[in-house]
Amino acid sequence: MKVLVINCGSSSLKYQLINPETEEVFAIGLCDRIGIHGSKFELEVPASNFELEKEKDMGTHKDALEMVIAALTDEEFGVVKSVAEIDAIGHRVAHGGENFSRSVLIDREVLEAIGANNCLAPLHNPANLMGILTCMLLMPGKPNVAVFDTAFHQTMPAEAFMYAIPYSEYKELKVRKYGFHGMSHKYVSTTAREIMGKPEMSKIIICHLGNGASIAAVKDGKSIDTSMGLTPTDGLMMGTRCGDVDPGALFYIKNKRGLSDKDMDTKINKKSGILGIFEKSSDCRDLEIARAGGDVRAELAINMMTYRIRSYIASYAAAMGGVDMICFTGGIGENSSLIRSKSLEKLKFMGIELDEEANSVRKKGNVKLSKNSSKVAIYKIPTNEELVIARDTFNIIQGK
């Protein structure tokens, strides 16, 4: 089976053509700056090491998807003879609200439900919908499957997802914790359980650390808590997002600075986090270089980041009554030995012992980072959200 995986953003379209049974990736690419001057199209064919990159105007997502189809079926470098060889299309959808606790085959009712959740993800859901409708237009008759970034966390108990605000805000406005990075947490926790020998009972903490970051507590394969909330702003300190902050502090800043709601949204989502403290960059790599050079603000930002990660790890271990494995994933989690090390320091009381030598060596694939004497296993596990989408799409098409 060949599944076309689509991740449609407001001005971008990421795609992969995958065999979910063998995990072979036939093609991978990106359409960037859609509707903006300087649009760029990228294609990579792993089997032949073929790469294509060109600037071409893409005024709409329809234009972008037409280019994707043309490239995939190109006589010279294409990977399929025609779209007839594409069995199904899997779509990443940011927010499923409380409507969806699993991936679903898309029909009219599903489209309406996704649209009804636009208010919970105004930057993402409309773009996701646009991608779905465009695929239906250009490839009529193909089954389309929605894979929700929030679905994995729908197993959280009420005491974890409810906010201590008037209950009417939950009943009428659906204000609660939803969590994100669900596909990543699902993939990594599934892989972790396989490494452990697929035990019936397990307690795993996933640290998805990138420009956006979240931690999840996964007990017996189910998410019981996660750090992101109603929006992806909550929880850990991130590249440009503030993470946990006293709401009263935000009102204070807003009133003192005379800021609008839009101004505050920009401040906490695009000007805070690493960028807000370090001020020179939001990239963790720049941060580590500056810290090595003695930059005090860089040191502060790293200490703040890892303090919060460490606090969440300890908190989630308490929530699950222990922890068997801690996994690091995402751009920072997979590549920064410094962040991993500092995130786990002072946790020896929990039986956590990081092998600093193993941690310092960069290796591909799943890598054990804990000492043999550690009571808690520590692993670096590269995430693969596209494979989750392809697998879910395959299972639904097969009726599993």
Short mmCIF file of C-alpha atoms in Angstrom, two decimals:
data_model
loop_
_atom_site.label_atom_id
_atom_site.label_comp_id
_atom_site.label_asym_id
_atom_site.label_seq_id
_atom_site.Cartn_x
_atom_site.Cartn_y
_atom_site.Cartn_z
CA MET A 1 0.00 0.00 0.00
CA LYS A 2 1.11 3.57 -0.74
CA VAL A 3 -0.17 6.34 1.53
CA LEU A 4 0.30 10.01 0.71
CA VAL A 5 0.81 11.88 3.99
CA ILE A 6 -0.17 15.56 3.92
CA ASN A 7 0.64 18.17 6.58
CA CYS A 8 -0.95 21.39 5.40
CA GLY A 9 -0.05 24.70 7.06
CA SER A 10 -1.30 28.21 6.34
CA SER A 11 1.48 28.85 3.78
CA SER A 12 3.13 25.44 3.46
CA LEU A 13 2.43 21.85 2.49
CA LYS A 14 4.68 19.02 3.68
CA TYR A 15 4.23 15.63 2.07
CA GLN A 16 5.55 12.06 2.09
CA LEU A 17 4.62 8.96 0.12
CA ILE A 18 5.02 5.95 2.44
CA ASN A 19 4.42 2.22 2.52
CA PRO A 20 3.11 1.81 6.10
CA GLU A 21 3.71 -1.94 6.05
CA THR A 22 7.41 -1.83 5.15
CA GLU A 23 8.02 1.77 6.36
CA GLU A 24 9.66 2.57 3.01
CA VAL A 25 9.57 6.27 2.13
CA PHE A 26 9.22 6.69 -1.63
CA ALA A 27 9.26 10.48 -1.66
CA ILE A 28 9.41 13.39 0.74
CA GLY A 29 9.04 17.09 0.11
CA LEU A 30 7.81 20.57 0.89
CA CYS A 31 5.88 23.36 -0.79
CA ASP A 32 6.87 26.56 1.01
CA ARG A 33 5.64 30.16 0.96
CA ILE A 34 2.36 29.30 -0.73
CA GLY A 35 0.59 32.51 -1.71
CA ILE A 36 3.75 34.49 -0.95
CA HIS A 37 6.41 35.80 -3.34
CA GLY A 38 9.33 33.41 -3.66
CA SER A 39 7.40 30.13 -3.39
CA LYS A 40 9.68 27.07 -3.29
CA PHE A 41 9.07 23.42 -4.18
CA GLU A 42 11.22 20.58 -2.83
CA LEU A 43 11.27 16.85 -3.58
CA GLU A 44 13.58 14.08 -2.39
CA VAL A 45 13.53 10.46 -3.58
CA PRO A 46 15.52 8.47 -0.98
CA ALA A 47 15.93 5.31 -3.10
CA SER A 48 17.80 7.15 -5.88
CA ASN A 49 19.16 10.07 -3.82
CA PHE A 50 17.38 12.34 -6.31
CA GLU A 51 16.69 15.87 -5.09
CA LEU A 52 14.76 18.65 -6.74
CA GLU A 53 14.45 22.22 -5.54
CA LYS A 54 12.99 25.06 -7.54
CA GLU A 55 11.32 28.40 -7.08
CA LYS A 56 7.88 28.52 -8.65
CA ASP A 57 4.85 30.62 -7.86
CA MET A 58 2.18 28.71 -5.96
CA GLY A 59 -0.72 31.04 -5.39
CA THR A 60 -2.93 28.48 -3.65
CA HIS A 61 -2.71 25.08 -1.98
CA LYS A 62 -4.37 23.67 -5.09
CA ASP A 63 -1.39 24.90 -7.14
CA ALA A 64 0.98 23.31 -4.61
CA LEU A 65 -0.79 19.94 -4.59
CA GLU A 66 -0.89 19.90 -8.40
CA MET A 67 2.90 20.30 -8.34
CA VAL A 68 3.21 17.46 -5.82
CA ILE A 69 1.13 15.12 -8.01
CA ALA A 70 3.05 16.14 -11.14
CA ALA A 71 6.39 15.45 -9.41
CA LEU A 72 5.33 12.10 -7.96
CA THR A 73 4.15 10.93 -11.40
CA ASP A 74 6.92 12.53 -13.48
CA GLU A 75 8.21 10.19 -16.24
CA GLU A 76 11.85 10.95 -15.43
CA PHE A 77 12.07 10.98 -11.63
CA GLY A 78 8.58 10.15 -10.38
CA VAL A 79 7.92 7.28 -7.97
CA VAL A 80 4.49 6.21 -9.28
CA LYS A 81 3.12 5.99 -12.81
CA SER A 82 -0.15 7.67 -11.89
CA VAL A 83 -2.23 8.69 -8.86
CA ALA A 84 -4.05 5.38 -9.29
CA GLU A 85 -1.10 3.82 -7.42
CA ILE A 86 -1.78 6.02 -4.38
CA ASP A 87 -4.16 4.02 -2.20
CA ALA A 88 -5.12 6.62 0.40
CA ILE A 89 -4.30 10.02 1.83
CA GLY A 90 -3.57 10.66 5.50
CA HIS A 91 -3.92 14.20 6.84
CA ARG A 92 -2.44 15.72 9.94
CA VAL A 93 -5.16 17.70 11.74
CA ALA A 94 -4.12 19.89 14.63
CA HIS A 95 -7.23 19.85 16.83
CA GLY A 96 -9.97 17.28 17.21
CA GLY A 97 -11.40 18.79 20.40
CA GLU A 98 -13.38 16.25 22.39
CA ASN A 99 -14.93 14.88 19.19
CA PHE A 100 -12.09 12.56 18.25
CA SER A 101 -10.09 10.16 20.40
CA ARG A 102 -8.73 8.28 17.38
CA SER A 103 -8.06 8.74 13.67
CA VAL A 104 -11.11 8.56 11.38
CA LEU A 105 -12.13 8.15 7.77
CA ILE A 106 -13.19 11.57 6.54
CA ASP A 107 -16.80 12.15 5.51
CA ARG A 108 -19.07 15.19 5.56
CA GLU A 109 -19.73 14.90 9.30
CA VAL A 110 -15.99 14.71 10.06
CA LEU A 111 -15.34 17.77 7.90
CA GLU A 112 -18.02 19.69 9.80
CA ALA A 113 -16.57 18.59 13.17
CA ILE A 114 -13.06 19.69 12.18
CA GLY A 115 -14.46 23.05 11.11
CA ALA A 116 -16.33 23.36 14.41
CA ASN A 117 -12.97 23.12 16.20
CA ASN A 118 -11.43 25.96 14.18
CA CYS A 119 -11.88 28.26 17.17
CA LEU A 120 -9.56 26.02 19.22
CA ALA A 121 -6.82 26.05 16.56
CA PRO A 122 -7.48 29.11 14.35
CA LEU A 123 -4.04 29.02 12.70
CA HIS A 124 -3.97 25.30 11.94
CA ASN A 125 -7.39 23.67 11.51
CA PRO A 126 -8.55 25.91 8.63
CA ALA A 127 -5.31 25.11 6.77
CA ASN A 128 -5.73 21.40 7.50
CA LEU A 129 -9.27 21.54 6.13
CA MET A 130 -8.03 23.31 3.03
CA GLY A 131 -5.57 20.49 2.40
CA ILE A 132 -8.27 17.84 2.81
CA LEU A 133 -10.72 19.57 0.47
CA THR A 134 -8.00 20.16 -2.13
CA CYS A 135 -7.03 16.47 -2.10
CA MET A 136 -10.69 15.49 -2.49
CA LEU A 137 -10.92 17.84 -5.47
CA LEU A 138 -7.75 16.70 -7.25
CA MET A 139 -7.92 13.00 -6.36
CA PRO A 140 -11.65 12.20 -6.24
CA GLY A 141 -12.63 8.83 -4.87
CA LYS A 142 -9.48 8.35 -2.82
CA PRO A 143 -10.10 7.61 0.88
CA ASN A 144 -8.91 10.44 3.14
CA VAL A 145 -8.12 9.88 6.82
CA ALA A 146 -7.79 12.53 9.54
CA VAL A 147 -5.10 11.92 12.16
CA PHE A 148 -5.47 14.33 15.08
CA ASP A 149 -2.59 15.79 17.07
CA THR A 150 -4.82 15.92 20.16
CA ALA A 151 -6.38 12.44 19.94
CA PHE A 152 -3.66 10.54 21.85
CA HIS A 153 -4.25 12.69 24.94
CA GLN A 154 -8.01 12.09 25.08
CA THR A 155 -7.32 9.30 27.59
CA MET A 156 -6.35 11.85 30.25
CA PRO A 157 -8.55 11.69 33.37
CA ALA A 158 -10.67 14.70 34.29
CA GLU A 159 -8.45 15.66 37.21
CA ALA A 160 -5.59 16.09 34.73
CA PHE A 161 -7.37 17.90 31.90
CA MET A 162 -9.73 20.19 33.85
CA TYR A 163 -8.82 23.77 34.82
CA ALA A 164 -9.93 25.19 38.18
CA ILE A 165 -12.11 27.87 36.60
CA PRO A 166 -15.93 28.05 36.61
CA TYR A 167 -17.24 24.72 35.31
CA SER A 168 -19.48 26.55 32.86
CA GLU A 169 -16.41 27.57 30.87
CA TYR A 170 -15.74 23.89 30.22
CA LYS A 171 -19.36 22.94 29.52
CA GLU A 172 -20.11 25.89 27.25
CA LEU A 173 -16.73 26.81 25.72
CA LYS A 174 -14.84 23.48 26.08
CA VAL A 175 -11.98 25.20 27.90
CA ARG A 176 -9.72 22.39 29.16
CA LYS A 177 -6.30 20.86 28.57
CA TYR A 178 -6.08 19.05 25.23
CA GLY A 179 -2.35 18.61 24.69
CA PHE A 180 -0.46 18.41 21.41
CA HIS A 181 2.43 16.50 19.78
CA GLY A 182 0.12 13.49 20.17
CA MET A 183 1.49 11.66 17.13
CA SER A 184 5.05 12.03 18.39
CA HIS A 185 4.16 10.89 21.92
CA LYS A 186 2.25 7.93 20.46
CA TYR A 187 5.13 6.86 18.21
CA VAL A 188 7.84 7.21 20.85
CA SER A 189 5.85 5.54 23.63
CA THR A 190 4.96 2.64 21.29
CA THR A 191 8.62 2.25 20.35
CA ALA A 192 9.62 2.44 24.02
CA ARG A 193 7.20 -0.36 24.93
CA GLU A 194 8.65 -2.47 22.10
CA ILE A 195 12.16 -1.89 23.50
CA MET A 196 10.86 -2.96 26.91
CA GLY A 197 9.44 -6.17 25.45
CA LYS A 198 5.82 -4.98 25.16
CA PRO A 199 4.97 -5.26 28.87
CA GLU A 200 1.32 -5.23 29.89
CA MET A 201 2.08 -2.48 32.40
CA SER A 202 4.53 0.38 31.84
CA LYS A 203 5.25 3.93 33.00
CA ILE A 204 6.96 6.09 30.39
CA ILE A 205 7.77 9.79 30.27
CA ILE A 206 8.25 11.29 26.80
CA CYS A 207 10.21 14.56 26.45
CA HIS A 208 9.46 15.98 22.99
CA LEU A 209 11.92 18.88 22.87
CA GLY A 210 12.11 21.17 19.87
CA ASN A 211 11.19 24.76 19.05
CA GLY A 212 7.82 23.60 20.34
CA ALA A 213 8.14 21.29 23.35
CA SER A 214 5.96 19.12 25.53
CA ILE A 215 6.21 16.25 27.99
CA ALA A 216 3.73 13.40 28.35
CA ALA A 217 3.14 10.77 31.02
CA VAL A 218 2.15 7.51 29.31
CA LYS A 219 0.91 4.73 31.57
CA ASP A 220 0.21 1.30 30.07
CA GLY A 221 0.25 2.85 26.59
CA LYS A 222 -2.21 5.63 27.40
CA SER A 223 -1.55 9.34 27.96
CA ILE A 224 -2.57 10.35 31.48
CA ASP A 225 -1.12 13.87 31.43
CA THR A 226 0.79 16.25 29.17
CA SER A 227 2.30 19.70 29.55
CA MET A 228 0.58 21.62 26.73
CA GLY A 229 -2.94 22.77 27.48
CA LEU A 230 -5.84 24.40 25.64
CA THR A 231 -3.17 25.83 23.33
CA PRO A 232 0.47 24.91 22.58
CA THR A 233 1.62 27.90 24.66
CA ASP A 234 1.32 26.09 27.99
CA GLY A 235 3.91 23.97 29.78
CA LEU A 236 7.62 23.99 29.01
CA MET A 237 9.71 27.01 28.05
CA MET A 238 10.10 26.81 24.26
CA GLY A 239 11.87 28.58 21.41
CA THR A 240 9.52 31.57 21.36
CA ARG A 241 6.63 30.47 23.63
CA CYS A 242 6.57 31.34 27.30
CA GLY A 243 5.18 28.08 28.71
CA ASP A 244 3.87 28.15 32.29
CA VAL A 245 3.35 31.68 33.60
CA ASP A 246 1.07 33.26 36.21
CA PRO A 247 -2.01 34.57 34.29
CA GLY A 248 -1.97 37.56 36.62
CA ALA A 249 1.47 38.50 35.32
CA LEU A 250 0.08 38.65 31.79
CA PHE A 251 -2.76 40.95 32.80
CA TYR A 252 -0.26 43.13 34.66
CA ILE A 253 2.02 43.44 31.59
CA LYS A 254 -0.91 44.03 29.27
CA ASN A 255 -2.30 46.88 31.38
CA LYS A 256 1.04 48.48 32.19
CA ARG A 257 2.19 48.41 28.55
CA GLY A 258 -1.22 49.31 27.11
CA LEU A 259 -1.17 46.25 24.83
CA SER A 260 -4.00 44.77 22.79
CA ASP A 261 -5.01 41.11 22.92
CA LYS A 262 -3.16 40.59 19.63
CA ASP A 263 -0.05 42.26 21.05
CA MET A 264 -0.10 39.93 24.05
CA ASP A 265 -0.64 36.89 21.87
CA THR A 266 2.43 37.88 19.84
CA LYS A 267 4.45 38.48 22.98
CA ILE A 268 3.78 35.12 24.63
CA ASN A 269 3.90 33.02 21.43
CA LYS A 270 6.56 34.70 19.31
CA LYS A 271 8.73 36.85 21.58
CA SER A 272 9.08 34.81 24.77
CA GLY A 273 10.78 31.53 25.69
CA ILE A 274 14.45 31.20 24.72
CA LEU A 275 14.19 34.31 22.53
CA GLY A 276 12.67 36.33 25.34
CA ILE A 277 15.43 35.52 27.83
CA PHE A 278 18.46 35.18 25.51
CA GLU A 279 17.22 37.92 23.12
CA LYS A 280 19.71 36.99 20.37
CA SER A 281 18.08 33.86 18.96
CA SER A 282 15.38 31.27 19.60
CA ASP A 283 17.62 28.42 18.36
CA CYS A 284 18.97 26.11 21.06
CA ARG A 285 22.16 25.57 19.04
CA ASP A 286 22.95 29.29 19.17
CA LEU A 287 22.13 29.22 22.86
CA GLU A 288 24.61 26.43 23.61
CA ILE A 289 27.39 28.13 21.60
CA ALA A 290 26.83 31.38 23.50
CA ARG A 291 26.80 29.56 26.85
CA ALA A 292 30.13 27.91 26.02
CA GLY A 293 31.48 31.40 25.37
CA GLY A 294 30.40 32.60 28.81
CA ASP A 295 27.15 34.37 27.91
CA VAL A 296 25.30 34.79 31.22
CA ARG A 297 21.88 35.20 29.61
CA ALA A 298 22.37 31.99 27.63
CA GLU A 299 23.26 30.16 30.83
CA LEU A 300 20.10 31.50 32.47
CA ALA A 301 17.90 30.40 29.56
CA ILE A 302 19.32 26.87 29.58
CA ASN A 303 18.95 26.62 33.36
CA MET A 304 15.33 27.77 33.12
CA MET A 305 14.54 25.31 30.31
CA THR A 306 16.04 22.30 32.03
CA TYR A 307 14.64 23.21 35.45
CA ARG A 308 11.13 23.05 34.00
CA ILE A 309 11.81 19.78 32.15
CA ARG A 310 13.20 18.25 35.35
CA SER A 311 10.22 19.46 37.36
CA TYR A 312 7.75 17.92 34.92
CA ILE A 313 9.63 14.62 34.90
CA ALA A 314 9.44 14.40 38.69
CA SER A 315 5.79 15.49 38.68
CA TYR A 316 4.76 12.89 36.10
CA ALA A 317 6.67 10.15 37.91
CA ALA A 318 4.58 11.01 40.96
CA ALA A 319 1.37 11.01 38.87
CA MET A 320 2.11 7.48 37.62
CA GLY A 321 3.51 6.15 40.89
CA GLY A 322 6.95 5.68 39.35
CA VAL A 323 8.67 5.61 35.97
CA ASP A 324 10.25 2.78 33.95
CA MET A 325 11.67 4.77 31.05
CA ILE A 326 12.39 8.39 30.11
CA CYS A 327 12.60 9.11 26.38
CA PHE A 328 14.02 12.16 24.60
CA THR A 329 12.84 13.06 21.10
CA GLY A 330 12.41 16.09 18.83
CA GLY A 331 15.17 18.28 17.37
CA ILE A 332 16.63 19.26 20.74
CA GLY A 333 15.81 16.05 22.57
CA GLU A 334 17.50 13.92 19.91
CA ASN A 335 20.57 16.09 19.37
CA SER A 336 21.46 18.06 22.51
CA SER A 337 23.49 16.05 25.02
CA LEU A 338 23.73 19.17 27.21
CA ILE A 339 19.97 19.64 27.52
CA ARG A 340 19.43 15.93 28.22
CA SER A 341 22.14 15.91 30.88
CA LYS A 342 20.99 19.07 32.67
CA SER A 343 17.35 17.95 32.50
CA LEU A 344 18.18 14.80 34.47
CA GLU A 345 20.60 16.23 37.02
CA LYS A 346 19.39 16.12 40.64
CA LEU A 347 17.09 13.19 39.82
CA LYS A 348 19.38 10.49 41.17
CA PHE A 349 17.04 10.18 44.17
CA MET A 350 14.59 8.58 41.68
CA GLY A 351 17.14 5.97 40.66
CA ILE A 352 17.96 7.84 37.44
CA GLU A 353 21.57 7.42 36.31
CA LEU A 354 22.58 8.91 32.97
CA ASP A 355 25.60 7.41 31.20
CA GLU A 356 27.38 10.67 30.34
CA GLU A 357 29.75 8.94 27.93
CA ALA A 358 26.91 7.36 25.93
CA ASN A 359 25.00 10.64 26.11
CA SER A 360 27.90 12.60 24.60
CA VAL A 361 28.19 10.41 21.45
CA ARG A 362 25.81 11.24 18.61
CA LYS A 363 24.35 8.09 17.05
CA LYS A 364 21.44 7.45 14.71
CA GLY A 365 18.41 5.41 15.72
CA ASN A 366 17.25 4.41 19.18
CA VAL A 367 20.07 4.82 21.70
CA LYS A 368 20.24 3.73 25.34
CA LEU A 369 21.62 6.56 27.49
CA SER A 370 21.28 5.13 31.00
CA LYS A 371 23.84 3.22 33.05
CA ASN A 372 23.19 -0.49 33.56
CA SER A 373 22.76 0.25 37.26
CA SER A 374 20.03 2.84 36.62
CA LYS A 375 16.59 1.88 37.96
CA VAL A 376 15.06 3.95 35.15
CA ALA A 377 15.94 3.34 31.50
CA ILE A 378 16.84 6.45 29.49
CA TYR A 379 16.62 6.47 25.71
CA LYS A 380 16.95 8.78 22.75
CA ILE A 381 14.24 7.77 20.25
CA PRO A 382 13.86 9.71 16.97
CA THR A 383 10.21 10.50 16.37
CA ASN A 384 8.33 9.70 13.16
CA GLU A 385 4.96 11.43 13.05
CA GLU A 386 4.51 10.80 9.32
CA LEU A 387 4.74 7.05 9.89
CA VAL A 388 2.04 7.30 12.57
CA ILE A 389 -0.23 9.04 10.06
CA ALA A 390 0.52 6.41 7.40
CA ARG A 391 -0.04 3.51 9.82
CA ASP A 392 -3.33 4.92 11.11
CA THR A 393 -4.50 5.53 7.56
CA PHE A 394 -3.59 1.97 6.57
CA ASN A 395 -5.34 0.46 9.60
CA ILE A 396 -8.53 2.40 8.97
CA ILE A 397 -8.58 1.53 5.26
CA GLN A 398 -8.04 -2.14 6.19
CA GLY A 399 -10.82 -1.94 8.77
CA LYS A 400 -8.54 -2.67 11.72
#
